[in-house]
Structure formats: structure tokens, C-alpha cells
């Protein structure tokens, strides 16, 4: 299982990657959409955790592009803010939609659930 | 007492705008509108414009009528005066002409012959009548011949006034006097100067009966008095109001006029009257008619009363209509202003809540990101402690990290609820039995109600339609409000929940407590986030979230409260949920 974390907050995403690694989940992280796309081109990820609100490319747009690259890839959206439109857009694409800050146990639980559905 | 009654009446009929202050105009400093002043202005202006012309016209009509009536009344007097004057003048003229003819036609010798004069006297009496006696007087004032009832032959008139007068003026007509027989009569004398220079004067006494008949026959009505006076104001004929011949009249003798003149005077009984007079030419007589105004006045007063009555009724009607319409007009303006003011107030409140919602969402969003960083960092520290032995089992550090994580969780709970105030993530619509929902909510609080001996009543109408809404959120709304009610009442208090269906498309839930109430200052802020009257226990989000939820469910929430008496929250929900998509507030932050 390999996960891609994308958030413009480096501090957040790096700490999260490390915490996931401790729990045995390999997670790469990127802080921009371009970086994330490049990394997705190099590696095959099972799942992406995307921040909805990012500069330049929003999480929803990024997910559209990632989905083209890896159709089997699953996605969890993270957001600090709830917008009904975003929520509907996110869930329509078969993704999960979680609120920041969240407990890591909840995230891992959801990741396992999504990946189990995928198989 | 009467004053009090008047005040009470005024208080009862006083229009609502009378004491109204200017409507509160939130935000804008509009032009001040004084209802009382505008009312007064309208009433004054319209009354002036409508009543003044009416008054003017009535006044003009009044004068015109008075003049016409006076003319009507005066005209007969005028014609009476001129006609009578003509007959009087012609009567005198006739007698004078007879004498003049005689004196011109006969010689001195003939006329001084008693027999001849006697013959003449009888002829005159037979032809004209009214002659009492006749005498011939020479230029020295001596009466040479006389025919009549008295023996006046040889009498010397040279010292008398009439003699000098006739010597000067050729013709003389005397005032009326009583004479020897105590019968009123007067004298006409004419003078002739013969070719040889001898002067002869023919003097005739005239019985006034015929003459008076001319005047007396005119006394047609009791209100009219016709009589003759001489130029000294002495009565020459009988008068109704002034008595017998030779009495003096009470009025001053009017100035000479050959045409009839009519004066307004007061008669002997101080009643208004018209005095008409005309001088009879070449005689000492003035013909006078005194006519009392009573008759005219009676008609005039009647007319005046009618006009006054008409004026009064019209003015009353006009004023009543003006007062009614002005009051209605200003009341409408006042009502419209009130409605506008309320609408503005509501709009302002809605705007304020929307701004606060945006602000809260923005703040929550901005805080969520650093909060997430803190969460992950602290989580990482905790992980490092839990998953490796490298840092040893430092219980103290671990508890510190736990405390940080606990605080982050509390913060996130607040920010998540705050976001819920602005926009809840998910609305799951379903058909909800409102009655059952209320019962469920009350079920949560059963224990507390029993414990604190709070009486909770639920009043439900027979038919309550199912409402399409989010059950969970409706529960939260009800729970928040009922919770607040529990907090407001003392032990043993009362909470009444009344369901009603004001319209088929609406369900209304009123939750009333008899608790401490909300002060007017607090009332304005109760829906604002973080506003709390119990800072130690509450986050101040309960009602703000409730407000957001109710709006989201398409309903309205209203509060009425009186300090010390209690509070009523009224929630009105639409039966069919109308999704109001207002994305604008949050789309920028997505």
C-alpha cells in the first residue's frame, strides 16, 4: 500500500507522512499540485489524500488529473472548511471527505475501508 | 370632570401616529418625518383652501341679498314719496292758479266789492272745494273785502309775517295753523301790482281736509306712517306715531331735497326704521314716510338664518371629511413607514447574521489548518513515544502531549460546530413526524425534569402534517432550545410546548418557559456566535448554530421575552423543504 499526501502545509503533510510510516503505511508527500502529478507519474499510488483548498490547483482539480493517470487510485479529501458544493463534488467522484483536524486513527480506518472496497 | 371625559375621549380616538416617534431607520439617517406636523399642515392647508372661498362667497351672497332685500323694501317708499309729492304739489298749484287767475282777471274795484267777492267765493268753493274764506288786502295790509265765517273786514295785516312775505315773493303758502275755529287750515295769498301801481293781495284760507286726505289715505299699514311736517319739524297732519297736528317730530329736519331721500333712523321705540322724505316745492311742507324695518328684517333674518345654517353644515361636513381623510392619509404613511422599518430591521438582522456566518466560517477555516498542524505534530510526538523506546517511557511528556491533543480536539469541536452554523455539511431530507421528534427530544430531558420538578407540557393539534426536513438537525434545534429553557427556569418551573399549524404549508412549534427572560440588550445578540450569558458553562454557539440550522431547514425562528416573566421561542418550519442554495457565502473559501 502506497499513499500520496498533498497539502500546501509542509509541516502538516510531513508530520502526517511520518506518523503513517510509524504505523507501517508508506506515504509520500507533496506540497504543490505539480509536484504531486510528477510523483504520481513516477510511482503507482493506491490512494491519495488531498487538501481541497490549495493555491493554483485545488484538490478537486488535482484529483481529476490524478484519476486520469491512475484510474484505480482512490482518494480522501481533507478540508479545513466545509462547503456543500465541494462536498457534493468530492463524494460524487467516489472519494471520502474528512474535516481537519482529524484523528489519525480515523484517517487510517477510512483508508483501509476505501482500499478494501477497491479490491 | 368634563375635562377628564374630554381627555379620555381624545385618548380613545387619538390616531396611533400622534405620539409616534420617527421610525427607527437602521443604517440611514433619513429625513425626519413628523407625522403630527404633516397632519396639522394637511388639515390647515386643505381647510383654508376649501373653507375660505366658501366663507367669501357666503359673505358676498349675504351682502347681495341684503342689498336686494333693502331695494325691494325701499322702492315702494320711493314711489310713494314721489307720487304723493306730485299730487300735493298739483293740489297746491291748482289753488294757487285759481287765485292768480282771479287776481289777474279782475280789477281792484271789482274785488273790493263784497258782493262780487261773495259770488266769486261761492263759485270757487263749488268748482274746487276746500276754500274756507277769501279776502282782498291792499298794499298797506288792510283787509278791504272779506267773505267767510268770521268778521275780519278791516283787519290790518301789515305787521304780520305773511304779509311781508307775500309783498316780497308775490305768492305765499302758510304753515298749517288752527285758527279761530280750532280746525287745521292754511293760507294761500297772491299779490298783483296793477298798471297804476296799486297793490292788491288775494288771500284764501284753505280747509285742509282734502289736502290731508291725500296723505292720510296713504297710511296703508300699521308699520307705515305717512305725514307732513313744515320746515321747523312741526307736524302738519295727523301721524300714527307722533301724534296730532302741530306736535314736533322727534327727528331733526332733513336737508332740502326735491327728489325722495331715504334715511335709516331709529323710530320712537328705538326700532330700526326707514325715513323717506321729499320737499314739496314752493310750499313749507315736507312729506315724510316712516316705515319700520321689522317686516323686512323678519324676512332678512330668516334668510340669514338659512345661510348661516347652510354655512355651518357645509363647514362641518368639509372639516369632518378633511379630518378623516388627513388622519387616514397620515395613518397610512405611518403604517407604511412602520412596515418599511420592520422590513429594514429584518433585512439588517439577516445581513448581520450572514456576515457573522461568513466571518465565523472564515475564522474556523483559518484556524483549522494550524490546528491540524498542531494535531499532527503533537500526534507525531506521541507516536514517537508510543512506538519506540528511544525516548524512554517519560510519563510526564506523554501526558503533556495528551493534553495538547485533548485541547486540539476541543478546538476542532468548536470550529466544526462554528462551520455548522454557517453551513452544515449534509442535509438528509426525509419525512419527519414532528410530534414524535419533539417527544424524543423531551425524552432526553425526562430525568432532569423529574429531578428539578419542572412541569413540561406538550400541546398538539389533532392533525400535524409530516415535514420534509433533516431529522437529526431538527432534533438538535429542539434540543438546544429546550435545553436553554431548562437553564432559564428555576426548579419547579414550567415549560410549555405548543404545536400548531397556522397554514397548511407550515408547522409552528412554540416553546415557552416562565424563567428569567432575556433583557432587550441581550435580545439583539442572542443569535451571535460566542455570545453567552453564562460564560462558564456555554460556548455561546448553541443559539447561533440553532439559528443557522433553522435557516438551513428553510424555517424561521423568533423570540419574545420579558425579563422575569419568561421567554417564547417560536420555530416555523415549511412542510415541504425548499432548498435555498446560497453558495456565495462560502464558495470563496472552498
Tab-separated table of C-alpha atoms in Angstrom, chain B residues 101-336:
chain	number	residue	atom	x	y	z
B	101	UNK	CA	-106.285	133.930	-12.273
B	102	UNK	CA	-108.847	135.765	-10.223
B	103	UNK	CA	-106.465	138.461	-9.143
B	104	UNK	CA	-105.298	138.947	-12.731
B	105	UNK	CA	-108.725	138.857	-14.312
B	106	UNK	CA	-110.500	141.315	-12.030
B	107	UNK	CA	-109.864	144.877	-11.182
B	108	UNK	CA	-109.263	146.220	-7.742
B	109	UNK	CA	-112.738	147.746	-7.672
B	110	UNK	CA	-114.449	144.547	-8.614
B	111	UNK	CA	-112.676	142.547	-5.977
B	112	UNK	CA	-113.151	145.065	-3.219
B	113	UNK	CA	-116.874	144.787	-3.819
B	114	UNK	CA	-118.167	142.421	-1.116
B	115	UNK	CA	-120.982	141.198	-3.253
B	116	UNK	CA	-118.730	140.366	-6.160
B	117	UNK	CA	-116.266	138.640	-3.858
B	118	UNK	CA	-119.058	136.677	-2.271
B	119	UNK	CA	-120.151	135.490	-5.697
B	120	UNK	CA	-116.593	134.534	-6.505
B	121	UNK	CA	-116.125	132.690	-3.227
B	122	UNK	CA	-119.156	130.517	-3.872
B	123	UNK	CA	-118.018	129.749	-7.410
B	124	UNK	CA	-114.572	128.744	-6.198
B	125	UNK	CA	-115.975	126.590	-3.443
B	126	UNK	CA	-118.295	124.893	-5.894
B	127	UNK	CA	-115.598	124.286	-8.507
B	128	UNK	CA	-112.635	123.334	-6.357
B	129	UNK	CA	-113.862	122.965	-2.799
B	130	UNK	CA	-111.750	123.416	0.272
B	131	UNK	CA	-111.894	127.210	0.427
B	132	UNK	CA	-112.874	128.483	3.876
B	133	UNK	CA	-112.723	132.183	3.268
B	134	UNK	CA	-111.263	134.704	0.877
B	135	UNK	CA	-110.248	138.292	1.381
B	136	UNK	CA	-108.740	141.232	-0.520
B	137	UNK	CA	-105.961	143.188	1.124
B	138	UNK	CA	-104.387	146.363	-0.151
B	139	UNK	CA	-100.714	147.266	-0.268
B	140	UNK	CA	-100.803	148.613	3.277
B	141	UNK	CA	-102.023	145.413	4.835
B	142	UNK	CA	-105.617	146.469	5.285
B	143	UNK	CA	-108.324	143.925	4.501
B	144	UNK	CA	-110.737	145.672	2.160
B	145	UNK	CA	-113.188	142.913	1.465
B	146	UNK	CA	-113.808	139.547	3.143
B	147	UNK	CA	-116.084	136.584	2.622
B	148	UNK	CA	-116.037	133.857	5.217
B	149	UNK	CA	-117.302	132.662	8.576
B	150	UNK	CA	-115.629	135.437	10.588
B	151	UNK	CA	-115.947	139.146	10.526
B	152	UNK	CA	-112.440	140.088	9.535
B	153	UNK	CA	-113.178	143.048	7.251
B	154	UNK	CA	-110.942	145.993	8.025
B	155	UNK	CA	-108.313	143.909	9.794
B	156	UNK	CA	-104.779	145.209	9.446
B	157	UNK	CA	-102.225	142.580	8.477
B	158	UNK	CA	-99.301	144.934	7.847
B	159	UNK	CA	-97.458	143.778	10.942
B	160	UNK	CA	-97.740	140.085	10.147
B	161	UNK	CA	-95.009	137.970	8.713
B	162	UNK	CA	-97.017	136.524	5.860
B	163	UNK	CA	-97.805	139.985	4.584
B	164	UNK	CA	-94.153	140.960	4.274
B	165	UNK	CA	-93.509	137.594	2.702
B	166	UNK	CA	-96.195	137.971	0.050
B	167	UNK	CA	-95.069	141.521	-0.642
B	168	UNK	CA	-91.603	140.162	-1.299
B	169	UNK	CA	-92.394	136.979	-3.166
B	170	UNK	CA	-95.771	137.528	-4.802
B	171	UNK	CA	-97.108	134.150	-3.614
B	172	UNK	CA	-97.324	132.842	-0.069
B	173	UNK	CA	-98.370	129.494	1.302
B	174	UNK	CA	-98.566	129.326	5.062
B	175	UNK	CA	-97.919	126.550	7.541
B	176	UNK	CA	-100.908	124.821	8.973
B	177	UNK	CA	-102.428	126.512	11.949
B	178	UNK	CA	-105.599	126.029	13.962
B	179	UNK	CA	-107.109	129.445	13.656
B	180	UNK	CA	-110.258	130.625	15.399
B	181	UNK	CA	-112.312	127.533	14.811
B	182	UNK	CA	-109.689	125.199	16.095
B	183	UNK	CA	-109.659	123.412	12.768
B	184	UNK	CA	-106.337	122.985	10.991
B	185	UNK	CA	-106.067	125.048	7.868
B	186	UNK	CA	-103.579	127.089	5.913
B	187	UNK	CA	-103.461	130.199	3.838
B	188	UNK	CA	-102.574	130.944	0.231
B	189	UNK	CA	-102.047	134.552	-0.711
B	190	UNK	CA	-101.156	136.041	-4.112
B	191	UNK	CA	-100.136	139.573	-4.946
B	192	UNK	CA	-100.805	141.655	-8.077
B	193	UNK	CA	-99.365	145.016	-8.934
B	194	UNK	CA	-101.790	146.849	-11.240
B	195	UNK	CA	-100.647	149.060	-14.103
B	196	UNK	CA	-101.333	152.147	-11.967
B	197	UNK	CA	-99.097	150.845	-9.191
B	198	UNK	CA	-101.777	149.799	-6.751
B	199	UNK	CA	-101.052	146.553	-4.984
B	200	UNK	CA	-103.773	144.053	-4.330
B	201	UNK	CA	-103.428	140.820	-2.425
B	202	UNK	CA	-105.933	137.985	-2.620
B	203	UNK	CA	-105.806	135.773	0.453
B	204	UNK	CA	-107.693	132.493	0.768
B	205	UNK	CA	-107.859	130.136	3.699
B	206	UNK	CA	-107.960	126.532	2.669
B	207	UNK	CA	-109.649	123.827	4.567
B	208	UNK	CA	-107.018	121.101	4.944
B	209	UNK	CA	-109.402	118.188	4.843
B	210	UNK	CA	-108.962	117.459	1.162
B	211	UNK	CA	-105.331	118.107	1.392
B	212	UNK	CA	-104.914	115.764	4.342
B	213	UNK	CA	-106.925	113.074	2.670
B	214	UNK	CA	-104.209	112.844	0.082
B	215	UNK	CA	-101.763	111.947	2.822
B	216	UNK	CA	-103.957	110.108	5.260
B	217	UNK	CA	-105.209	107.733	2.603
B	218	UNK	CA	-101.662	106.517	2.240
B	219	UNK	CA	-101.491	105.121	5.736
B	220	UNK	CA	-101.864	101.666	4.426
B	221	UNK	CA	-100.309	99.538	7.046
B	222	UNK	CA	-99.553	99.739	10.703
B	223	UNK	CA	-95.828	99.674	10.003
B	224	UNK	CA	-96.002	102.662	7.699
B	225	UNK	CA	-96.596	106.189	8.871
B	226	UNK	CA	-97.076	108.972	6.332
B	227	UNK	CA	-97.383	112.635	7.342
B	228	UNK	CA	-96.450	116.206	6.507
B	229	UNK	CA	-94.232	118.486	8.514
B	230	UNK	CA	-93.205	122.045	7.958
B	231	UNK	CA	-89.641	123.201	7.776
B	232	UNK	CA	-89.459	123.617	11.511
B	233	UNK	CA	-90.343	119.973	12.087
B	234	UNK	CA	-93.872	120.681	13.237
B	235	UNK	CA	-96.487	118.165	12.222
B	236	UNK	CA	-98.922	119.440	9.622
B	237	UNK	CA	-101.093	116.350	9.539
B	238	UNK	CA	-102.020	113.596	11.941
B	239	UNK	CA	-99.352	110.935	12.472
B	240	UNK	CA	-99.712	107.451	13.958
B	241	UNK	CA	-96.538	107.523	15.845
B	242	UNK	CA	-96.041	111.211	16.575
B	243	UNK	CA	-99.497	112.352	17.480
B	244	UNK	CA	-101.682	115.228	16.458
B	245	UNK	CA	-101.207	118.231	14.276
B	246	UNK	CA	-98.646	120.802	15.446
B	247	UNK	CA	-96.689	118.320	17.539
B	248	UNK	CA	-92.983	118.353	16.934
B	249	UNK	CA	-91.407	115.314	15.302
B	250	UNK	CA	-88.527	113.710	17.190
B	251	UNK	CA	-86.185	113.720	14.226
B	252	UNK	CA	-84.091	116.595	13.023
B	253	UNK	CA	-85.449	118.233	9.880
B	254	UNK	CA	-83.574	116.766	6.934
B	255	UNK	CA	-81.910	118.998	4.365
B	256	UNK	CA	-83.785	120.218	1.323
B	257	UNK	CA	-84.358	117.750	-1.470
B	258	UNK	CA	-86.840	117.752	-4.323
B	259	UNK	CA	-86.286	114.074	-5.005
B	260	UNK	CA	-87.123	111.396	-2.483
B	261	UNK	CA	-84.414	110.596	0.033
B	262	UNK	CA	-84.422	107.604	2.327
B	263	UNK	CA	-82.552	107.565	5.598
B	264	UNK	CA	-82.091	104.837	8.174
B	265	UNK	CA	-83.211	106.014	11.564
B	266	UNK	CA	-84.429	104.696	14.848
B	267	UNK	CA	-88.087	105.360	15.456
B	268	UNK	CA	-89.724	106.428	18.709
B	269	UNK	CA	-89.489	102.941	20.134
B	270	UNK	CA	-85.852	102.593	19.143
B	271	UNK	CA	-86.625	100.132	16.382
B	272	UNK	CA	-84.764	100.460	13.121
B	273	UNK	CA	-86.857	102.264	10.529
B	274	UNK	CA	-86.564	103.980	7.182
B	275	UNK	CA	-87.383	107.641	7.000
B	276	UNK	CA	-88.266	108.789	3.494
B	277	UNK	CA	-88.885	112.461	2.788
B	278	UNK	CA	-89.329	114.847	-0.045
B	279	UNK	CA	-89.844	118.623	-0.033
B	280	UNK	CA	-92.955	119.839	-1.783
B	281	UNK	CA	-91.793	122.706	-3.999
B	282	UNK	CA	-92.975	126.254	-3.341
B	283	UNK	CA	-94.558	125.282	-0.063
B	284	UNK	CA	-93.415	124.932	3.514
B	285	UNK	CA	-94.337	121.249	3.506
B	286	UNK	CA	-92.163	118.203	3.707
B	287	UNK	CA	-93.749	114.870	3.021
B	288	UNK	CA	-92.388	112.130	5.210
B	289	UNK	CA	-92.882	108.383	5.382
B	290	UNK	CA	-91.605	106.367	8.309
B	291	UNK	CA	-91.562	102.650	7.640
B	292	UNK	CA	-90.447	100.177	10.242
B	293	UNK	CA	-87.881	97.684	9.155
B	294	UNK	CA	-89.405	94.862	11.152
B	295	UNK	CA	-91.144	93.326	8.207
B	296	UNK	CA	-88.062	93.396	6.065
B	297	UNK	CA	-85.970	92.304	8.995
B	298	UNK	CA	-88.098	89.280	9.632
B	299	UNK	CA	-87.545	88.014	6.101
B	300	UNK	CA	-83.943	89.021	6.243
B	301	UNK	CA	-83.307	87.207	9.493
B	302	UNK	CA	-84.972	84.133	8.098
B	303	UNK	CA	-82.720	84.242	5.070
B	304	UNK	CA	-79.703	84.989	7.220
B	305	UNK	CA	-80.509	82.023	9.441
B	306	UNK	CA	-80.798	79.778	6.392
B	307	UNK	CA	-77.484	80.989	5.023
B	308	UNK	CA	-75.790	80.613	8.364
B	309	UNK	CA	-77.214	77.126	8.801
B	310	UNK	CA	-76.074	76.127	5.349
B	311	UNK	CA	-72.619	77.542	6.028
B	312	UNK	CA	-72.354	75.764	9.350
B	313	UNK	CA	-73.428	72.415	7.931
B	314	UNK	CA	-71.100	72.728	4.939
B	315	UNK	CA	-68.133	73.756	7.049
B	316	UNK	CA	-68.806	70.937	9.491
B	317	UNK	CA	-69.001	68.435	6.640
B	318	UNK	CA	-65.860	69.788	4.990
B	319	UNK	CA	-63.910	69.801	8.212
B	320	UNK	CA	-65.093	66.311	9.076
B	321	UNK	CA	-64.084	64.990	5.672
B	322	UNK	CA	-60.726	66.752	5.863
B	323	UNK	CA	-60.034	65.447	9.340
B	324	UNK	CA	-60.992	61.914	8.389
B	325	UNK	CA	-59.034	61.849	5.172
B	326	UNK	CA	-55.978	63.561	6.645
B	327	UNK	CA	-55.972	61.138	9.534
B	328	UNK	CA	-56.345	58.208	7.187
B	329	UNK	CA	-53.624	59.507	4.897
B	330	UNK	CA	-51.114	60.107	7.663
B	331	UNK	CA	-52.016	56.814	9.290
B	332	UNK	CA	-51.307	55.030	6.023
B	333	UNK	CA	-47.961	56.808	5.749
B	334	UNK	CA	-47.217	55.887	9.316
B	335	UNK	CA	-48.185	52.247	8.756
B	336	UNK	CA	-46.118	52.068	5.585
